Amino acid sequence: AQSVTQPDIHITVSEGASLELRCNYSYGATPYLFWYVQSPGQGLQLLLKYFSGDTLVQGIKGFEAEFKRSQSSFNLRKPSVHWSDAAEYFCAVAHSGGYNKLIFGAGTRLAVHP
Amino acid sequence: DGGITQSPKYLFRKEGQNVTLSCEQNLNHDAMYWYRQDPGQGLRLIYYSQIVNDFQKGDIAEGYSVSREKKESFPLTVTSAQKNPTAFYLCASSMTRSGEKLFFGSGTQLSVL
């Protein structure tokens, strides 16, 4: 069965520091992968997605993610974190034949220290 | 502005009561979804609808019901059969039936009195 694991429940970084949020997936075929961000009490917003092609994908707000098939990973990165990046981040995987059933990880809550 | 509107933002349910959460979109999207979010867990799919008058069960449909009589509306009813309804409920929509990019509402927090 498909699954998504986000190993880090909470991460704290200083403003201006680099960030990497980990995501590992379990899926037999080529996965379709997503990163979403959620501010407190709000809905989710799509940061970026990977379907095929270049394994390094660029998203909104200066985020990028790299698909590594050999490691079954799709880690999210940002070179310099801003205080406004504090939020919860969700990795998700979908069936290649249909994205209706997204499977979400448990999320990583990011805190940013000034 | 186009978007998804969920109401109410907070809702309280009494024992044995059915409650209905509203979700309206003016994005002209074909597909709509309901997710449940519990603390420390990812989102879980309750129901989804790809076209009007049609919907499918997600992973945790028991104790919930939906309707899709209009393209812009996808209300979710939490029935008395749902024994643990306290959660944050998120409605989403997508332009295509394949759900490539989901647009989310701001959610409804349901609590039991």
mmCIF file with all atom_site columns, N, CA, C and O in Angstrom, chain B residues 66-112:
data_model
loop_
_atom_site.group_PDB
_atom_site.id
_atom_site.type_symbol
_atom_site.label_atom_id
_atom_site.label_alt_id
_atom_site.label_comp_id
_atom_site.label_asym_id
_atom_site.label_entity_id
_atom_site.label_seq_id
_atom_site.pdbx_PDB_ins_code
_atom_site.Cartn_x
_atom_site.Cartn_y
_atom_site.Cartn_z
_atom_site.occupancy
_atom_site.B_iso_or_equiv
_atom_site.pdbx_formal_charge
_atom_site.auth_seq_id
_atom_site.auth_comp_id
_atom_site.auth_asym_id
_atom_site.auth_atom_id
_atom_site.pdbx_PDB_model_num
ATOM 1   N N  . VAL B 1 66  ? -22.802 12.954 1.831   1.00 0.00 ? 66  VAL B N  1
ATOM 2   C CA . VAL B 1 66  ? -22.615 14.150 1.007   1.00 0.00 ? 66  VAL B CA 1
ATOM 3   C C  . VAL B 1 66  ? -23.683 14.200 -0.070  1.00 0.00 ? 66  VAL B C  1
ATOM 4   O O  . VAL B 1 66  ? -24.393 13.216 -0.318  1.00 0.00 ? 66  VAL B O  1
ATOM 5   N N  . SER B 1 67  ? -23.769 15.334 -0.724  1.00 0.00 ? 67  SER B N  1
ATOM 6   C CA . SER B 1 67  ? -24.594 15.489 -1.919  1.00 0.00 ? 67  SER B CA 1
ATOM 7   C C  . SER B 1 67  ? -23.879 16.432 -2.858  1.00 0.00 ? 67  SER B C  1
ATOM 8   O O  . SER B 1 67  ? -23.053 17.251 -2.427  1.00 0.00 ? 67  SER B O  1
ATOM 9   N N  . ARG B 1 68  ? -24.199 16.314 -4.147  1.00 0.00 ? 68  ARG B N  1
ATOM 10  C CA . ARG B 1 68  ? -23.612 17.228 -5.142  1.00 0.00 ? 68  ARG B CA 1
ATOM 11  C C  . ARG B 1 68  ? -24.702 17.562 -6.160  1.00 0.00 ? 68  ARG B C  1
ATOM 12  O O  . ARG B 1 68  ? -24.713 17.089 -7.285  1.00 0.00 ? 68  ARG B O  1
ATOM 13  N N  . GLU B 1 69  ? -25.626 18.381 -5.730  1.00 0.00 ? 69  GLU B N  1
ATOM 14  C CA . GLU B 1 69  ? -26.750 18.766 -6.590  1.00 0.00 ? 69  GLU B CA 1
ATOM 15  C C  . GLU B 1 69  ? -26.381 19.927 -7.498  1.00 0.00 ? 69  GLU B C  1
ATOM 16  O O  . GLU B 1 69  ? -27.020 20.131 -8.536  1.00 0.00 ? 69  GLU B O  1
ATOM 17  N N  . LYS B 1 70  ? -25.406 20.712 -7.114  1.00 0.00 ? 70  LYS B N  1
ATOM 18  C CA . LYS B 1 70  ? -24.942 21.832 -7.920  1.00 0.00 ? 70  LYS B CA 1
ATOM 19  C C  . LYS B 1 70  ? -23.416 21.767 -8.036  1.00 0.00 ? 70  LYS B C  1
ATOM 20  O O  . LYS B 1 70  ? -22.745 21.316 -7.108  1.00 0.00 ? 70  LYS B O  1
ATOM 21  N N  . LYS B 1 71  ? -22.909 22.256 -9.130  1.00 0.00 ? 71  LYS B N  1
ATOM 22  C CA . LYS B 1 71  ? -21.471 22.196 -9.362  1.00 0.00 ? 71  LYS B CA 1
ATOM 23  C C  . LYS B 1 71  ? -20.707 22.941 -8.276  1.00 0.00 ? 71  LYS B C  1
ATOM 24  O O  . LYS B 1 71  ? -19.618 22.533 -7.864  1.00 0.00 ? 71  LYS B O  1
ATOM 25  N N  . GLU B 1 72  ? -21.250 24.050 -7.797  1.00 0.00 ? 72  GLU B N  1
ATOM 26  C CA . GLU B 1 72  ? -20.515 24.891 -6.866  1.00 0.00 ? 72  GLU B CA 1
ATOM 27  C C  . GLU B 1 72  ? -20.648 24.484 -5.407  1.00 0.00 ? 72  GLU B C  1
ATOM 28  O O  . GLU B 1 72  ? -20.009 25.071 -4.546  1.00 0.00 ? 72  GLU B O  1
ATOM 29  N N  . SER B 1 73  ? -21.468 23.481 -5.095  1.00 0.00 ? 73  SER B N  1
ATOM 30  C CA . SER B 1 73  ? -21.761 23.175 -3.700  1.00 0.00 ? 73  SER B CA 1
ATOM 31  C C  . SER B 1 73  ? -21.554 21.698 -3.390  1.00 0.00 ? 73  SER B C  1
ATOM 32  O O  . SER B 1 73  ? -21.981 20.826 -4.170  1.00 0.00 ? 73  SER B O  1
ATOM 33  N N  . PHE B 1 74  ? -20.953 21.412 -2.236  1.00 0.00 ? 74  PHE B N  1
ATOM 34  C CA . PHE B 1 74  ? -20.667 20.028 -1.853  1.00 0.00 ? 74  PHE B CA 1
ATOM 35  C C  . PHE B 1 74  ? -20.767 19.919 -0.333  1.00 0.00 ? 74  PHE B C  1
ATOM 36  O O  . PHE B 1 74  ? -19.764 19.799 0.367   1.00 0.00 ? 74  PHE B O  1
ATOM 37  N N  . PRO B 1 75  ? -21.968 19.933 0.221   1.00 0.00 ? 75  PRO B N  1
ATOM 38  C CA . PRO B 1 75  ? -22.122 19.890 1.677   1.00 0.00 ? 75  PRO B CA 1
ATOM 39  C C  . PRO B 1 75  ? -21.822 18.512 2.254   1.00 0.00 ? 75  PRO B C  1
ATOM 40  O O  . PRO B 1 75  ? -22.100 17.484 1.623   1.00 0.00 ? 75  PRO B O  1
ATOM 41  N N  . LEU B 1 76  ? -21.280 18.517 3.451   1.00 0.00 ? 76  LEU B N  1
ATOM 42  C CA . LEU B 1 76  ? -20.949 17.288 4.184   1.00 0.00 ? 76  LEU B CA 1
ATOM 43  C C  . LEU B 1 76  ? -21.803 17.211 5.440   1.00 0.00 ? 76  LEU B C  1
ATOM 44  O O  . LEU B 1 76  ? -21.842 18.161 6.223   1.00 0.00 ? 76  LEU B O  1
ATOM 45  N N  . THR B 1 77  ? -22.500 16.089 5.625   1.00 0.00 ? 77  THR B N  1
ATOM 46  C CA . THR B 1 77  ? -23.268 15.867 6.836   1.00 0.00 ? 77  THR B CA 1
ATOM 47  C C  . THR B 1 77  ? -22.532 14.865 7.714   1.00 0.00 ? 77  THR B C  1
ATOM 48  O O  . THR B 1 77  ? -22.179 13.774 7.257   1.00 0.00 ? 77  THR B O  1
ATOM 49  N N  . VAL B 1 78  ? -22.310 15.269 8.953   1.00 0.00 ? 78  VAL B N  1
ATOM 50  C CA . VAL B 1 78  ? -21.719 14.376 9.947   1.00 0.00 ? 78  VAL B CA 1
ATOM 51  C C  . VAL B 1 78  ? -22.878 13.789 10.731  1.00 0.00 ? 78  VAL B C  1
ATOM 52  O O  . VAL B 1 78  ? -23.587 14.514 11.436  1.00 0.00 ? 78  VAL B O  1
ATOM 53  N N  . THR B 1 79  ? -23.110 12.517 10.573  1.00 0.00 ? 79  THR B N  1
ATOM 54  C CA . THR B 1 79  ? -24.280 11.901 11.184  1.00 0.00 ? 79  THR B CA 1
ATOM 55  C C  . THR B 1 79  ? -23.983 11.432 12.605  1.00 0.00 ? 79  THR B C  1
ATOM 56  O O  . THR B 1 79  ? -22.820 11.378 13.025  1.00 0.00 ? 79  THR B O  1
ATOM 57  N N  . SER B 1 80  ? -25.032 11.048 13.295  1.00 0.00 ? 80  SER B N  1
ATOM 58  C CA . SER B 1 80  ? -24.886 10.556 14.665  1.00 0.00 ? 80  SER B CA 1
ATOM 59  C C  . SER B 1 80  ? -24.119 9.234  14.699  1.00 0.00 ? 80  SER B C  1
ATOM 60  O O  . SER B 1 80  ? -23.636 8.817  15.756  1.00 0.00 ? 80  SER B O  1
ATOM 61  N N  . ALA B 1 81  ? -23.986 8.586  13.556  1.00 0.00 ? 81  ALA B N  1
ATOM 62  C CA . ALA B 1 81  ? -23.245 7.327  13.491  1.00 0.00 ? 81  ALA B CA 1
ATOM 63  C C  . ALA B 1 81  ? -21.733 7.546  13.574  1.00 0.00 ? 81  ALA B C  1
ATOM 64  O O  . ALA B 1 81  ? -20.987 6.599  13.849  1.00 0.00 ? 81  ALA B O  1
ATOM 65  N N  . GLN B 1 82  ? -21.304 8.770  13.380  1.00 0.00 ? 82  GLN B N  1
ATOM 66  C CA . GLN B 1 82  ? -19.879 9.097  13.494  1.00 0.00 ? 82  GLN B CA 1
ATOM 67  C C  . GLN B 1 82  ? -19.594 9.350  14.967  1.00 0.00 ? 82  GLN B C  1
ATOM 68  O O  . GLN B 1 82  ? -19.942 10.392 15.517  1.00 0.00 ? 82  GLN B O  1
ATOM 69  N N  . LYS B 1 83  ? -18.957 8.377  15.609  1.00 0.00 ? 83  LYS B N  1
ATOM 70  C CA . LYS B 1 83  ? -18.796 8.420  17.068  1.00 0.00 ? 83  LYS B CA 1
ATOM 71  C C  . LYS B 1 83  ? -17.658 9.311  17.534  1.00 0.00 ? 83  LYS B C  1
ATOM 72  O O  . LYS B 1 83  ? -17.599 9.677  18.713  1.00 0.00 ? 83  LYS B O  1
ATOM 73  N N  . ASN B 1 84  ? -16.775 9.685  16.660  1.00 0.00 ? 84  ASN B N  1
ATOM 74  C CA . ASN B 1 84  ? -15.662 10.538 17.038  1.00 0.00 ? 84  ASN B CA 1
ATOM 75  C C  . ASN B 1 84  ? -15.535 11.674 16.027  1.00 0.00 ? 84  ASN B C  1
ATOM 76  O O  . ASN B 1 84  ? -14.582 11.728 15.250  1.00 0.00 ? 84  ASN B O  1
ATOM 77  N N  . PRO B 1 85  ? -16.484 12.602 16.030  1.00 0.00 ? 85  PRO B N  1
ATOM 78  C CA . PRO B 1 85  ? -16.517 13.605 14.974  1.00 0.00 ? 85  PRO B CA 1
ATOM 79  C C  . PRO B 1 85  ? -15.610 14.808 15.194  1.00 0.00 ? 85  PRO B C  1
ATOM 80  O O  . PRO B 1 85  ? -15.423 15.601 14.276  1.00 0.00 ? 85  PRO B O  1
ATOM 81  N N  . THR B 1 86  ? -15.054 14.950 16.378  1.00 0.00 ? 86  THR B N  1
ATOM 82  C CA . THR B 1 86  ? -14.240 16.134 16.659  1.00 0.00 ? 86  THR B CA 1
ATOM 83  C C  . THR B 1 86  ? -13.000 16.135 15.783  1.00 0.00 ? 86  THR B C  1
ATOM 84  O O  . THR B 1 86  ? -12.159 15.234 15.870  1.00 0.00 ? 86  THR B O  1
ATOM 85  N N  . ALA B 1 87  ? -12.893 17.128 14.929  1.00 0.00 ? 87  ALA B N  1
ATOM 86  C CA . ALA B 1 87  ? -11.780 17.219 13.979  1.00 0.00 ? 87  ALA B CA 1
ATOM 87  C C  . ALA B 1 87  ? -11.907 18.527 13.222  1.00 0.00 ? 87  ALA B C  1
ATOM 88  O O  . ALA B 1 87  ? -12.887 19.257 13.344  1.00 0.00 ? 87  ALA B O  1
ATOM 89  N N  . PHE B 1 88  ? -10.894 18.801 12.424  1.00 0.00 ? 88  PHE B N  1
ATOM 90  C CA . PHE B 1 88  ? -10.881 19.952 11.515  1.00 0.00 ? 88  PHE B CA 1
ATOM 91  C C  . PHE B 1 88  ? -11.212 19.412 10.135  1.00 0.00 ? 88  PHE B C  1
ATOM 92  O O  . PHE B 1 88  ? -10.558 18.481 9.654   1.00 0.00 ? 88  PHE B O  1
ATOM 93  N N  . TYR B 1 89  ? -12.254 19.970 9.511   1.00 0.00 ? 89  TYR B N  1
ATOM 94  C CA . TYR B 1 89  ? -12.722 19.468 8.231   1.00 0.00 ? 89  TYR B CA 1
ATOM 95  C C  . TYR B 1 89  ? -12.359 20.463 7.130   1.00 0.00 ? 89  TYR B C  1
ATOM 96  O O  . TYR B 1 89  ? -12.667 21.652 7.223   1.00 0.00 ? 89  TYR B O  1
ATOM 97  N N  . LEU B 1 90  ? -11.743 19.938 6.085   1.00 0.00 ? 90  LEU B N  1
ATOM 98  C CA . LEU B 1 90  ? -11.293 20.756 4.971   1.00 0.00 ? 90  LEU B CA 1
ATOM 99  C C  . LEU B 1 90  ? -11.983 20.331 3.688   1.00 0.00 ? 90  LEU B C  1
ATOM 100 O O  . LEU B 1 90  ? -12.031 19.150 3.357   1.00 0.00 ? 90  LEU B O  1
ATOM 101 N N  . CYS B 1 91  ? -12.486 21.311 2.981   1.00 0.00 ? 91  CYS B N  1
ATOM 102 C CA . CYS B 1 91  ? -13.074 21.102 1.671   1.00 0.00 ? 91  CYS B CA 1
ATOM 103 C C  . CYS B 1 91  ? -12.063 21.572 0.620   1.00 0.00 ? 91  CYS B C  1
ATOM 104 O O  . CYS B 1 91  ? -11.327 22.542 0.855   1.00 0.00 ? 91  CYS B O  1
ATOM 105 N N  . ALA B 1 92  ? -12.015 20.897 -0.493  1.00 0.00 ? 92  ALA B N  1
ATOM 106 C CA . ALA B 1 92  ? -11.095 21.283 -1.558  1.00 0.00 ? 92  ALA B CA 1
ATOM 107 C C  . ALA B 1 92  ? -11.775 21.101 -2.904  1.00 0.00 ? 92  ALA B C  1
ATOM 108 O O  . ALA B 1 92  ? -12.782 20.386 -3.026  1.00 0.00 ? 92  ALA B O  1
ATOM 109 N N  . SER B 1 93  ? -11.228 21.745 -3.923  1.00 0.00 ? 93  SER B N  1
ATOM 110 C CA . SER B 1 93  ? -11.723 21.559 -5.274  1.00 0.00 ? 93  SER B CA 1
ATOM 111 C C  . SER B 1 93  ? -10.545 21.502 -6.229  1.00 0.00 ? 93  SER B C  1
ATOM 112 O O  . SER B 1 93  ? -9.426  21.921 -5.882  1.00 0.00 ? 93  SER B O  1
ATOM 113 N N  . SER B 1 94  ? -10.789 20.973 -7.423  1.00 0.00 ? 94  SER B N  1
ATOM 114 C CA . SER B 1 94  ? -9.753  20.951 -8.446  1.00 0.00 ? 94  SER B CA 1
ATOM 115 C C  . SER B 1 94  ? -10.392 21.183 -9.800  1.00 0.00 ? 94  SER B C  1
ATOM 116 O O  . SER B 1 94  ? -11.543 20.807 -10.046 1.00 0.00 ? 94  SER B O  1
ATOM 117 N N  . MET B 1 95  ? -9.581  21.795 -10.690 1.00 0.00 ? 95  MET B N  1
ATOM 118 C CA . MET B 1 95  ? -10.084 22.195 -11.993 1.00 0.00 ? 95  MET B CA 1
ATOM 119 C C  . MET B 1 95  ? -10.475 20.995 -12.834 1.00 0.00 ? 95  MET B C  1
ATOM 120 O O  . MET B 1 95  ? -11.477 20.992 -13.498 1.00 0.00 ? 95  MET B O  1
ATOM 121 N N  . THR B 1 96  ? -9.640  19.963 -12.771 1.00 0.00 ? 96  THR B N  1
ATOM 122 C CA . THR B 1 96  ? -9.905  18.770 -13.559 1.00 0.00 ? 96  THR B CA 1
ATOM 123 C C  . THR B 1 96  ? -10.329 17.642 -12.644 1.00 0.00 ? 96  THR B C  1
ATOM 124 O O  . THR B 1 96  ? -10.118 17.681 -11.437 1.00 0.00 ? 96  THR B O  1
ATOM 125 N N  . ARG B 1 97  ? -10.925 16.632 -13.223 1.00 0.00 ? 97  ARG B N  1
ATOM 126 C CA . ARG B 1 97  ? -11.399 15.512 -12.417 1.00 0.00 ? 97  ARG B CA 1
ATOM 127 C C  . ARG B 1 97  ? -10.248 14.722 -11.836 1.00 0.00 ? 97  ARG B C  1
ATOM 128 O O  . ARG B 1 97  ? -10.425 13.983 -10.876 1.00 0.00 ? 97  ARG B O  1
ATOM 129 N N  . SER B 1 98  ? -9.049  14.895 -12.398 1.00 0.00 ? 98  SER B N  1
ATOM 130 C CA . SER B 1 98  ? -7.903  14.146 -11.894 1.00 0.00 ? 98  SER B CA 1
ATOM 131 C C  . SER B 1 98  ? -7.298  14.773 -10.650 1.00 0.00 ? 98  SER B C  1
ATOM 132 O O  . SER B 1 98  ? -6.463  14.169 -10.003 1.00 0.00 ? 98  SER B O  1
ATOM 133 N N  . GLY B 1 99  ? -7.716  15.978 -10.320 1.00 0.00 ? 99  GLY B N  1
ATOM 134 C CA . GLY B 1 99  ? -7.285  16.546 -9.043  1.00 0.00 ? 99  GLY B CA 1
ATOM 135 C C  . GLY B 1 99  ? -5.827  16.925 -8.990  1.00 0.00 ? 99  GLY B C  1
ATOM 136 O O  . GLY B 1 99  ? -5.195  16.825 -7.949  1.00 0.00 ? 99  GLY B O  1
ATOM 137 N N  . GLU B 1 100 ? -5.280  17.390 -10.118 1.00 0.00 ? 100 GLU B N  1
ATOM 138 C CA . GLU B 1 100 ? -3.853  17.678 -10.163 1.00 0.00 ? 100 GLU B CA 1
ATOM 139 C C  . GLU B 1 100 ? -3.450  18.737 -9.138  1.00 0.00 ? 100 GLU B C  1
ATOM 140 O O  . GLU B 1 100 ? -2.406  18.627 -8.511  1.00 0.00 ? 100 GLU B O  1
ATOM 141 N N  . LYS B 1 101 ? -4.223  19.778 -8.994  1.00 0.00 ? 101 LYS B N  1
ATOM 142 C CA . LYS B 1 101 ? -3.909  20.787 -7.991  1.00 0.00 ? 101 LYS B CA 1
ATOM 143 C C  . LYS B 1 101 ? -5.168  21.044 -7.193  1.00 0.00 ? 101 LYS B C  1
ATOM 144 O O  . LYS B 1 101 ? -6.201  21.387 -7.761  1.00 0.00 ? 101 LYS B O  1
ATOM 145 N N  . LEU B 1 102 ? -5.059  20.872 -5.901  1.00 0.00 ? 102 LEU B N  1
ATOM 146 C CA . LEU B 1 102 ? -6.197  21.102 -5.025  1.00 0.00 ? 102 LEU B CA 1
ATOM 147 C C  . LEU B 1 102 ? -6.176  22.515 -4.467  1.00 0.00 ? 102 LEU B C  1
ATOM 148 O O  . LEU B 1 102 ? -5.123  23.015 -4.067  1.00 0.00 ? 102 LEU B O  1
ATOM 149 N N  . PHE B 1 103 ? -7.327  23.146 -4.441  1.00 0.00 ? 103 PHE B N  1
ATOM 150 C CA . PHE B 1 103 ? -7.520  24.433 -3.787  1.00 0.00 ? 103 PHE B CA 1
ATOM 151 C C  . PHE B 1 103 ? -8.361  24.167 -2.548  1.00 0.00 ? 103 PHE B C  1
ATOM 152 O O  . PHE B 1 103 ? -9.418  23.548 -2.635  1.00 0.00 ? 103 PHE B O  1
ATOM 153 N N  . PHE B 1 104 ? -7.897  24.652 -1.404  1.00 0.00 ? 104 PHE B N  1
ATOM 154 C CA . PHE B 1 104 ? -8.547  24.339 -0.141  1.00 0.00 ? 104 PHE B CA 1
ATOM 155 C C  . PHE B 1 104 ? -9.307  25.534 0.415   1.00 0.00 ? 104 PHE B C  1
ATOM 156 O O  . PHE B 1 104 ? -8.894  26.691 0.250   1.00 0.00 ? 104 PHE B O  1
ATOM 157 N N  . GLY B 1 105 ? -10.405 25.244 1.113   1.00 0.00 ? 105 GLY B N  1
ATOM 158 C CA . GLY B 1 105 ? -11.069 26.232 1.932   1.00 0.00 ? 105 GLY B CA 1
ATOM 159 C C  . GLY B 1 105 ? -10.319 26.397 3.245   1.00 0.00 ? 105 GLY B C  1
ATOM 160 O O  . GLY B 1 105 ? -9.309  25.723 3.497   1.00 0.00 ? 105 GLY B O  1
ATOM 161 N N  . SER B 1 106 ? -10.830 27.287 4.102   1.00 0.00 ? 106 SER B N  1
ATOM 162 C CA . SER B 1 106 ? -10.126 27.590 5.351   1.00 0.00 ? 106 SER B CA 1
ATOM 163 C C  . SER B 1 106 ? -10.560 26.701 6.506   1.00 0.00 ? 106 SER B C  1
ATOM 164 O O  . SER B 1 106 ? -10.086 26.861 7.622   1.00 0.00 ? 106 SER B O  1
ATOM 165 N N  . GLY B 1 107 ? -11.474 25.768 6.250   1.00 0.00 ? 107 GLY B N  1
ATOM 166 C CA . GLY B 1 107 ? -11.781 24.730 7.220   1.00 0.00 ? 107 GLY B CA 1
ATOM 167 C C  . GLY B 1 107 ? -12.897 25.046 8.198   1.00 0.00 ? 107 GLY B C  1
ATOM 168 O O  . GLY B 1 107 ? -13.264 26.200 8.422   1.00 0.00 ? 107 GLY B O  1
ATOM 169 N N  . THR B 1 108 ? -13.456 23.972 8.766   1.00 0.00 ? 108 THR B N  1
ATOM 170 C CA . THR B 1 108 ? -14.453 24.045 9.837   1.00 0.00 ? 108 THR B CA 1
ATOM 171 C C  . THR B 1 108 ? -13.983 23.169 10.985  1.00 0.00 ? 108 THR B C  1
ATOM 172 O O  . THR B 1 108 ? -13.679 21.993 10.774  1.00 0.00 ? 108 THR B O  1
ATOM 173 N N  . GLN B 1 109 ? -13.915 23.743 12.182  1.00 0.00 ? 109 GLN B N  1
ATOM 174 C CA . GLN B 1 109 ? -13.567 22.968 13.380  1.00 0.00 ? 109 GLN B CA 1
ATOM 175 C C  . GLN B 1 109 ? -14.856 22.486 14.025  1.00 0.00 ? 109 GLN B C  1
ATOM 176 O O  . GLN B 1 109 ? -15.676 23.286 14.462  1.00 0.00 ? 109 GLN B O  1
ATOM 177 N N  . LEU B 1 110 ? -15.040 21.170 14.055  1.00 0.00 ? 110 LEU B N  1
ATOM 178 C CA . LEU B 1 110 ? -16.221 20.559 14.656  1.00 0.00 ? 110 LEU B CA 1
ATOM 179 C C  . LEU B 1 110 ? -15.851 19.978 16.012  1.00 0.00 ? 110 LEU B C  1
ATOM 180 O O  . LEU B 1 110 ? -14.871 19.243 16.129  1.00 0.00 ? 110 LEU B O  1
ATOM 181 N N  . SER B 1 111 ? -16.647 20.316 17.015  1.00 0.00 ? 111 SER B N  1
ATOM 182 C CA . SER B 1 111 ? -16.413 19.795 18.358  1.00 0.00 ? 111 SER B CA 1
ATOM 183 C C  . SER B 1 111 ? -17.716 19.221 18.911  1.00 0.00 ? 111 SER B C  1
ATOM 184 O O  . SER B 1 111 ? -18.808 19.655 18.524  1.00 0.00 ? 111 SER B O  1
ATOM 185 N N  . VAL B 1 112 ? -17.587 18.279 19.821  1.00 0.00 ? 112 VAL B N  1
ATOM 186 C CA . VAL B 1 112 ? -18.745 17.646 20.437  1.00 0.00 ? 112 VAL B CA 1
ATOM 187 C C  . VAL B 1 112 ? -18.996 18.247 21.808  1.00 0.00 ? 112 VAL B C  1
ATOM 188 O O  . VAL B 1 112 ? -18.070 18.377 22.615  1.00 0.00 ? 112 VAL B O  1
#
